[in-house]
mmCIF file of C-alpha atoms in Angstrom:
data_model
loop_
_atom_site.group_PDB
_atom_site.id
_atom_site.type_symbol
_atom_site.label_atom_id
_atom_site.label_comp_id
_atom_site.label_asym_id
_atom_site.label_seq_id
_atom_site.Cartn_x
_atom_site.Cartn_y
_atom_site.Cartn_z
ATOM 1 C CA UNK S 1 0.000 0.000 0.000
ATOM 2 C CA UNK S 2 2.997 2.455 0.745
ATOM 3 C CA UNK S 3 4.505 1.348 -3.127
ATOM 4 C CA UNK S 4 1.142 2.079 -4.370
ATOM 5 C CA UNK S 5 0.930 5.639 -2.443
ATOM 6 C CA UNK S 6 4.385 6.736 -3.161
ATOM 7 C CA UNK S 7 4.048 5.986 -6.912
ATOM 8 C CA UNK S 8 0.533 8.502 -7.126
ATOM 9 C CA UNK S 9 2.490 10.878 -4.936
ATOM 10 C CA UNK S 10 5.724 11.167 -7.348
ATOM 11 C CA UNK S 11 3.432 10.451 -10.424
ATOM 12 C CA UNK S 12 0.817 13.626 -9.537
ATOM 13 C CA UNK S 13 3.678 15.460 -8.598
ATOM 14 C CA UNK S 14 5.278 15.455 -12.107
ATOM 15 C CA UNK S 15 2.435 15.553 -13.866
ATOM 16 C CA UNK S 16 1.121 19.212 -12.436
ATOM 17 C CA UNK S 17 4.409 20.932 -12.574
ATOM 18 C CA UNK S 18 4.755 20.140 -15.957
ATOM 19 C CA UNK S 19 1.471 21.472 -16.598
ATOM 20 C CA UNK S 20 1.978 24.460 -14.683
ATOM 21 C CA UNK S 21 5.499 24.716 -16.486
ATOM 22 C CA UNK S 22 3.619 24.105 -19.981
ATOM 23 C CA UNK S 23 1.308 26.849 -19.123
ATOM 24 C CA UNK S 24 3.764 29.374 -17.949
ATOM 25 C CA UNK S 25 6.001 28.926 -21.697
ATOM 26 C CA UNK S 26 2.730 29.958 -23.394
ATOM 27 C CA UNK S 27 0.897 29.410 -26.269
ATOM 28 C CA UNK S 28 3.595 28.651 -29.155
ATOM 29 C CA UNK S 29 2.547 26.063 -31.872
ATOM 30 C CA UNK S 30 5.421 23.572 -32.329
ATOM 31 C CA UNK S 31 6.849 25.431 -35.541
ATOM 32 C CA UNK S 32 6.767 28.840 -33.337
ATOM 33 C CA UNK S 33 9.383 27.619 -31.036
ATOM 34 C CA UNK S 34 12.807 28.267 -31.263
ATOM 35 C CA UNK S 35 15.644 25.438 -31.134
ATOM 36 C CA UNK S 36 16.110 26.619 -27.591
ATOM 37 C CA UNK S 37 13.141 26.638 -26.367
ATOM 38 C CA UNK S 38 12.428 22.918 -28.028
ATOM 39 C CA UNK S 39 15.696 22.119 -26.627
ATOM 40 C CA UNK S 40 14.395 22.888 -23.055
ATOM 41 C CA UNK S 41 11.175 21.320 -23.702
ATOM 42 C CA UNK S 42 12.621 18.090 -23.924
ATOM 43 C CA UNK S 43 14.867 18.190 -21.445
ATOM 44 C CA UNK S 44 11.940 18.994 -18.585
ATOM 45 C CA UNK S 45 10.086 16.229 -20.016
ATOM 46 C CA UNK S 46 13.024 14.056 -19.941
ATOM 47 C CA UNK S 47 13.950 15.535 -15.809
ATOM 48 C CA UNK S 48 10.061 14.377 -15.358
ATOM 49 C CA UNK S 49 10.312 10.897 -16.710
ATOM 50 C CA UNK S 50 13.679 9.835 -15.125
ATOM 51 C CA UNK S 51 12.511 11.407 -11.754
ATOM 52 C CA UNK S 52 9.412 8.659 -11.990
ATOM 53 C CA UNK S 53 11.515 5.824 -12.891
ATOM 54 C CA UNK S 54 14.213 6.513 -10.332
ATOM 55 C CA UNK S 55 11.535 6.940 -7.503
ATOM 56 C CA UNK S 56 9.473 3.920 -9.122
ATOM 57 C CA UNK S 57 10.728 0.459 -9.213
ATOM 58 C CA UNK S 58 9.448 -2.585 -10.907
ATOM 59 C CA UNK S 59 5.416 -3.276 -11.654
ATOM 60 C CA UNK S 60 4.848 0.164 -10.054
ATOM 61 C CA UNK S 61 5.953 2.394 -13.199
ATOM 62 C CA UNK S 62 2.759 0.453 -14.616
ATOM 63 C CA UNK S 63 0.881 1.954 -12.383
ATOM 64 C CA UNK S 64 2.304 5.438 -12.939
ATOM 65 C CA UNK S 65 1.327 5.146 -16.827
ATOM 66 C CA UNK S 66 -2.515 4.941 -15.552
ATOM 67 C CA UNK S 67 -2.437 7.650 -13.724
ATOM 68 C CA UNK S 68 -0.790 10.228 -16.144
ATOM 69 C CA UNK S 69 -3.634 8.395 -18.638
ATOM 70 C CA UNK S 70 -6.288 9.131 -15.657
ATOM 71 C CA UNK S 71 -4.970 12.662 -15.192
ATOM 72 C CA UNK S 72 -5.209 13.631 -18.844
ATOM 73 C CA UNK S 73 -8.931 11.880 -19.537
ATOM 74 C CA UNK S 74 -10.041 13.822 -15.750
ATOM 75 C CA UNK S 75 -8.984 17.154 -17.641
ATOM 76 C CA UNK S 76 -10.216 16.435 -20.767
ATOM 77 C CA UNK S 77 -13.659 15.397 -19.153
ATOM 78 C CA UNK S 78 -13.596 18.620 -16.635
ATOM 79 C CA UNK S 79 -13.086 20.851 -19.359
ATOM 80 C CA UNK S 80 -15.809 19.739 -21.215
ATOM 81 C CA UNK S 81 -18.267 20.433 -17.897
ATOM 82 C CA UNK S 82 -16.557 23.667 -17.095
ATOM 83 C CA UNK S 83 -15.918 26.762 -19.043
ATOM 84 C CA UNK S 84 -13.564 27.696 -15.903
ATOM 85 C CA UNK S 85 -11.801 24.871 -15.231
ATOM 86 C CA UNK S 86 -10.986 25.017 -19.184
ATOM 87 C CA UNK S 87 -9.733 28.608 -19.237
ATOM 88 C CA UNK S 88 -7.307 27.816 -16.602
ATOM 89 C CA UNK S 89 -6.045 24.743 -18.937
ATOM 90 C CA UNK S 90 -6.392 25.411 -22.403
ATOM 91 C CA UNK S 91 -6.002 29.544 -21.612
ATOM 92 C CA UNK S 92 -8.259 32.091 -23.200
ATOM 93 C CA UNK S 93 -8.037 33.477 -26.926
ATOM 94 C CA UNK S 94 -5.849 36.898 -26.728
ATOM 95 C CA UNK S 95 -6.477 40.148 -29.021
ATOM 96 C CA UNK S 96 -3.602 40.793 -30.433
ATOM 97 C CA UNK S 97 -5.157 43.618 -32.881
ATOM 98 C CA UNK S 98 -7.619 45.642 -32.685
ATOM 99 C CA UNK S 99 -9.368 47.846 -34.980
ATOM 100 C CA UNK S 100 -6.130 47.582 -36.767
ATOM 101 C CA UNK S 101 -3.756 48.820 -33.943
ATOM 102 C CA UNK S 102 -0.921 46.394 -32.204
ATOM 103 C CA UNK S 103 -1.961 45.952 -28.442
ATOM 104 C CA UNK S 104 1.153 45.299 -27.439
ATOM 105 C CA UNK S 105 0.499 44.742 -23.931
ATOM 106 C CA UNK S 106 -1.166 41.571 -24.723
ATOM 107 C CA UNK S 107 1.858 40.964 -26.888
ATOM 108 C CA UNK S 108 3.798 40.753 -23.710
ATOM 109 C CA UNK S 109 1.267 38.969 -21.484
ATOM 110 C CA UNK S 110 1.707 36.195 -24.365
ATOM 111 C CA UNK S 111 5.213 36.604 -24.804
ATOM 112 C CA UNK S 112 4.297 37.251 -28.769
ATOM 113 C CA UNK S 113 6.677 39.235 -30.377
ATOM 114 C CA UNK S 114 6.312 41.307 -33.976
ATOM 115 C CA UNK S 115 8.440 38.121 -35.536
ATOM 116 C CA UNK S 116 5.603 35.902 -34.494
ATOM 117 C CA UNK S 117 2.601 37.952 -35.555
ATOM 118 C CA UNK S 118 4.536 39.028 -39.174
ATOM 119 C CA UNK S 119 5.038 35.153 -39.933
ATOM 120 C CA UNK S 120 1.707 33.966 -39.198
ATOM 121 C CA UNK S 121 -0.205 37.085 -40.877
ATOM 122 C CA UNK S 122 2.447 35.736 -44.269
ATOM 123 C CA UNK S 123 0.545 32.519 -43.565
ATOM 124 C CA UNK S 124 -2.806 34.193 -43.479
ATOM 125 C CA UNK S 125 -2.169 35.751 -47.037
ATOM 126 C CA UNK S 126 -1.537 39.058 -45.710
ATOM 127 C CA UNK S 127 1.431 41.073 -46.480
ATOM 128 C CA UNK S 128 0.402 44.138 -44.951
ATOM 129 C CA UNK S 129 -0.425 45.073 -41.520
ATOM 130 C CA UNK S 130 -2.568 48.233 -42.859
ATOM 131 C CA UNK S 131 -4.769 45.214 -43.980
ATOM 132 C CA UNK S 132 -5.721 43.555 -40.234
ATOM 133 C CA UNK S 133 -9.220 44.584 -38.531
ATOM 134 C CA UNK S 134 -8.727 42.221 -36.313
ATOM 135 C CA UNK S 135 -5.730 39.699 -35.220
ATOM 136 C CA UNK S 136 -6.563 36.924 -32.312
ATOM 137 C CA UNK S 137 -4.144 34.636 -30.896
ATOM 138 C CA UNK S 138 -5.733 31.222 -30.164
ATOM 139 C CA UNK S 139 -5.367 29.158 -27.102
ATOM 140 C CA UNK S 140 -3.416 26.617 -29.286
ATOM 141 C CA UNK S 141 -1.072 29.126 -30.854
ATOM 142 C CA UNK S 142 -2.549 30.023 -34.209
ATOM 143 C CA UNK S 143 -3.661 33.478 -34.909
ATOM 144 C CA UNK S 144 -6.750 34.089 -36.896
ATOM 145 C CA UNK S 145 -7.336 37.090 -38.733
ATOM 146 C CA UNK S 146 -10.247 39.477 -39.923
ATOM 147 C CA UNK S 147 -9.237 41.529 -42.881
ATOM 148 C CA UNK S 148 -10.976 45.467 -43.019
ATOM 149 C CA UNK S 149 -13.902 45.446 -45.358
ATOM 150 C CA UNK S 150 -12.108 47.149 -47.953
ATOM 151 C CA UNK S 151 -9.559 44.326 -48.574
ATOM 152 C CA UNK S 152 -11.850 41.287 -48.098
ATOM 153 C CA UNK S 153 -12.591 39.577 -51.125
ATOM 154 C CA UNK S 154 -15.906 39.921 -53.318
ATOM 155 C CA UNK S 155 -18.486 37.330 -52.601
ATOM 156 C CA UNK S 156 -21.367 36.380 -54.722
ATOM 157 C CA UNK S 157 -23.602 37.940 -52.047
ATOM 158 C CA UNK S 158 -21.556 41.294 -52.243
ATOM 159 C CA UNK S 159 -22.581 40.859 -55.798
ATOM 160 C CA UNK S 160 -26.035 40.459 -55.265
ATOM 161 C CA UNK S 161 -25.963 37.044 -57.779
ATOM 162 C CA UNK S 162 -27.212 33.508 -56.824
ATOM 163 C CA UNK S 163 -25.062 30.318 -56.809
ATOM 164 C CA UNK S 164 -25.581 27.242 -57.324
ATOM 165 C CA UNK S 165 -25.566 24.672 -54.074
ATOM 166 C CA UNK S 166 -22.364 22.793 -54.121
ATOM 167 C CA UNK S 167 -22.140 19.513 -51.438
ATOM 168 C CA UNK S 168 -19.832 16.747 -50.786
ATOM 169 C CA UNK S 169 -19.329 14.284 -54.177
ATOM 170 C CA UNK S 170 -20.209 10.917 -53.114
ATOM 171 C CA UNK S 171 -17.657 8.150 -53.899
ATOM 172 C CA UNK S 172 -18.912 5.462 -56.261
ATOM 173 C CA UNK S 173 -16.347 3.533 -57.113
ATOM 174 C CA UNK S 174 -12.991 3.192 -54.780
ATOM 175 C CA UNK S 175 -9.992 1.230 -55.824
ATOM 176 C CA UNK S 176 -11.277 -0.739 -58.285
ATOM 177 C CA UNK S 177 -14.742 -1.758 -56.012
ATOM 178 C CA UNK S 178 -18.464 0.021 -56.608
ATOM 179 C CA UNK S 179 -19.725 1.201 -53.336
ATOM 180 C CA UNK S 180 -23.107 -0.022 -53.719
ATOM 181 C CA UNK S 181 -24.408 1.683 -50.776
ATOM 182 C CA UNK S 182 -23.566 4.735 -51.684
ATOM 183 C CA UNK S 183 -25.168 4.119 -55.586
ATOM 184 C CA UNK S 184 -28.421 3.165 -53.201
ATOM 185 C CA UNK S 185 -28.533 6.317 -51.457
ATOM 186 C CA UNK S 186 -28.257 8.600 -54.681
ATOM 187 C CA UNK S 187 -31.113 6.321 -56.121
ATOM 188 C CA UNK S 188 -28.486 4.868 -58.867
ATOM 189 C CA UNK S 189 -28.122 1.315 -59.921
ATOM 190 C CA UNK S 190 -25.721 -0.766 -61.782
ATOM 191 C CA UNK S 191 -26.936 0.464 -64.988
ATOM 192 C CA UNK S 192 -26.100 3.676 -65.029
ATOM 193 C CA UNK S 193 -23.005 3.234 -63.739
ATOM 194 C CA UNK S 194 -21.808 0.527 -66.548
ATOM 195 C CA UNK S 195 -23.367 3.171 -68.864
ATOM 196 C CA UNK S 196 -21.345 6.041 -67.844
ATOM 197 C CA UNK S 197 -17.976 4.308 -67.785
ATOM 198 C CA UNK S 198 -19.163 3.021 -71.552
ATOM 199 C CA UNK S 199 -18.992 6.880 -72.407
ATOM 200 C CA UNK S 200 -15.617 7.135 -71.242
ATOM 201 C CA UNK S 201 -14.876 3.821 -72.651
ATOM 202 C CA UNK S 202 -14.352 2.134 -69.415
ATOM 203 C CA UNK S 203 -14.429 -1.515 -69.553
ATOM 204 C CA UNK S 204 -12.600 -2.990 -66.902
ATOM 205 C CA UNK S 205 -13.749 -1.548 -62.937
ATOM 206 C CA UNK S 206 -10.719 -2.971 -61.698
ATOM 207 C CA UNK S 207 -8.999 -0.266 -63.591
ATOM 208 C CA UNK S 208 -10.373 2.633 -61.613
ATOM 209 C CA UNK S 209 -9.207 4.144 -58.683
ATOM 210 C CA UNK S 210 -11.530 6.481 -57.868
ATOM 211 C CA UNK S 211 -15.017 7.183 -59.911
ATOM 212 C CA UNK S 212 -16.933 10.421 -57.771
ATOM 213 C CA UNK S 213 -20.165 11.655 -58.007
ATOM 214 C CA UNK S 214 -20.675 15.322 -57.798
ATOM 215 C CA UNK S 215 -23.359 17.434 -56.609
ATOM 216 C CA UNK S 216 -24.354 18.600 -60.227
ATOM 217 C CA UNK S 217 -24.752 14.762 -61.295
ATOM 218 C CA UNK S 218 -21.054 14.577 -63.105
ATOM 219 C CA UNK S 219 -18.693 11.659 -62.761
ATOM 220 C CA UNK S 220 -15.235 12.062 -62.334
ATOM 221 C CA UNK S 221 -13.234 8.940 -62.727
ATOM 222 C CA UNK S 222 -9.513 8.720 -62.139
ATOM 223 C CA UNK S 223 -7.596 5.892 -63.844
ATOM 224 C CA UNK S 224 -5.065 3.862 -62.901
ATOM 225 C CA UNK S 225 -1.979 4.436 -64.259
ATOM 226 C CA UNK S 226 -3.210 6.657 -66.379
ATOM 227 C CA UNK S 227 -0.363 9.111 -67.672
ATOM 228 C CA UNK S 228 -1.136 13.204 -67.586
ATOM 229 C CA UNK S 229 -1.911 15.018 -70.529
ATOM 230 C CA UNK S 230 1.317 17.235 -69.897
ATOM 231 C CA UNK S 231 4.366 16.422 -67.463
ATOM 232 C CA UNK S 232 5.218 19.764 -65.521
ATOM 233 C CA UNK S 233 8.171 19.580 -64.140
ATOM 234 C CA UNK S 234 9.413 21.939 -61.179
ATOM 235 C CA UNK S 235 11.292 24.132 -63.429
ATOM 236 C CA UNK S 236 8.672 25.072 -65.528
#
């Protein structure tokens, strides 16, 4: 019973100061971080892990593996229930522009600096700062971005015009085997199908990888093996 005790002593211990340690280095996706940082990373979670198997011998590091699983399912579950208990884990999405001016006081409560923000706005499409309504900093690192009105781009609705509904295209046929359930449940049979791989001169079902039925009642069918019309090559 003392083992058993000692091992969800160490075991709880580790696991909450690395969260509190993962929560204190912020919100950084992995490709944020910089070779130091990742460096140190690693080495706490390696510190943690040796520090369990040193205090844990034998069957008990067993045990010790349930309970970091039991800790993380308890969180997971808890923030689910609570919208507290999951702004203290997960954090709370941080304005990082506003009405297109830099807040950089939230900058520095995130520990985001101009680097960060430039790279991910490049990711966004968006080249120019002047462009940026709003700029908010997700609880898992990413930044999402609302452009001003003047340099989002022109819907149909702007336009006043009507389009066309556009779904998911429903798989048919999927290496080389008809998905019969799915020609049920577009009210298709056998029949048509064999009739619109005649068209295309389709003989053999074997031969196609993937045959896709589109919302507007086309078929596109991929071939296998079937060479491109024109090679491009990366130089091109």
């Amino acid at each position: 019973m003392s083992q058993l005790l000692a091992t969800f002593w160490t075991t709880s211990i580790i696991y909450f100061l690395i969260f509190i340690l993962a929560r204190t280095i912020g919100r950084k996706l992995l490709s944020q971080i910089t070779f130091f940082e990742f460096v140190i990373i690693i080495t706490i979670g390696t510190i943690g892990a040796n520090y369990i198997t040193n205090q844990i011998n034998g069957k008990w590091i067993l045990i010790s593996l349930l309970i970091l699983t039991f800790y993380v399912v308890t969180f997971d579950y808890l923030s689910l229930k609570s919208l507290r208990f999951r702004k203290i884990v997960e954090g709370e999405p941080i304005i990082i522009i506003q009405n297109g001016k830099i807040l950089e006081d939230n900058m520095r409560k995130a520990r985001y600096n101009l680097d960060h923000l430039e790279m991910q706005l490049r990711q966004k499409g968006v080249f120019d700062l002047s462009q940026v309504e709003f700029a908010i900093l997700e609880s898992h690192g990413k930044l999402s971005v609302l452009k001003k009105s003047n340099d989002q781009p022109v819907t149909l609705k702007d336009l006043n015009l009507n389009s066309q509904y556009k779904g998911l295209p429903s798989e048919i046929i999927k290496d080389g085997e008809i998905l019969e359930q799915n020609l049920q449940q577009n009210n298709l049979d056998f029949k048509w199908l064999y009739n619109e791989l005649n068209k295309q001169n389709i003989n053999d079902i074997s031969e196609v990888v993937l045959a896709s039925l589109n919302t507007d009642g086309s078929l596109y069918i991929d071939l296998r093996n079937e060479p491109p019309n024109y090679n491009q090559k990366p130089e091109d």
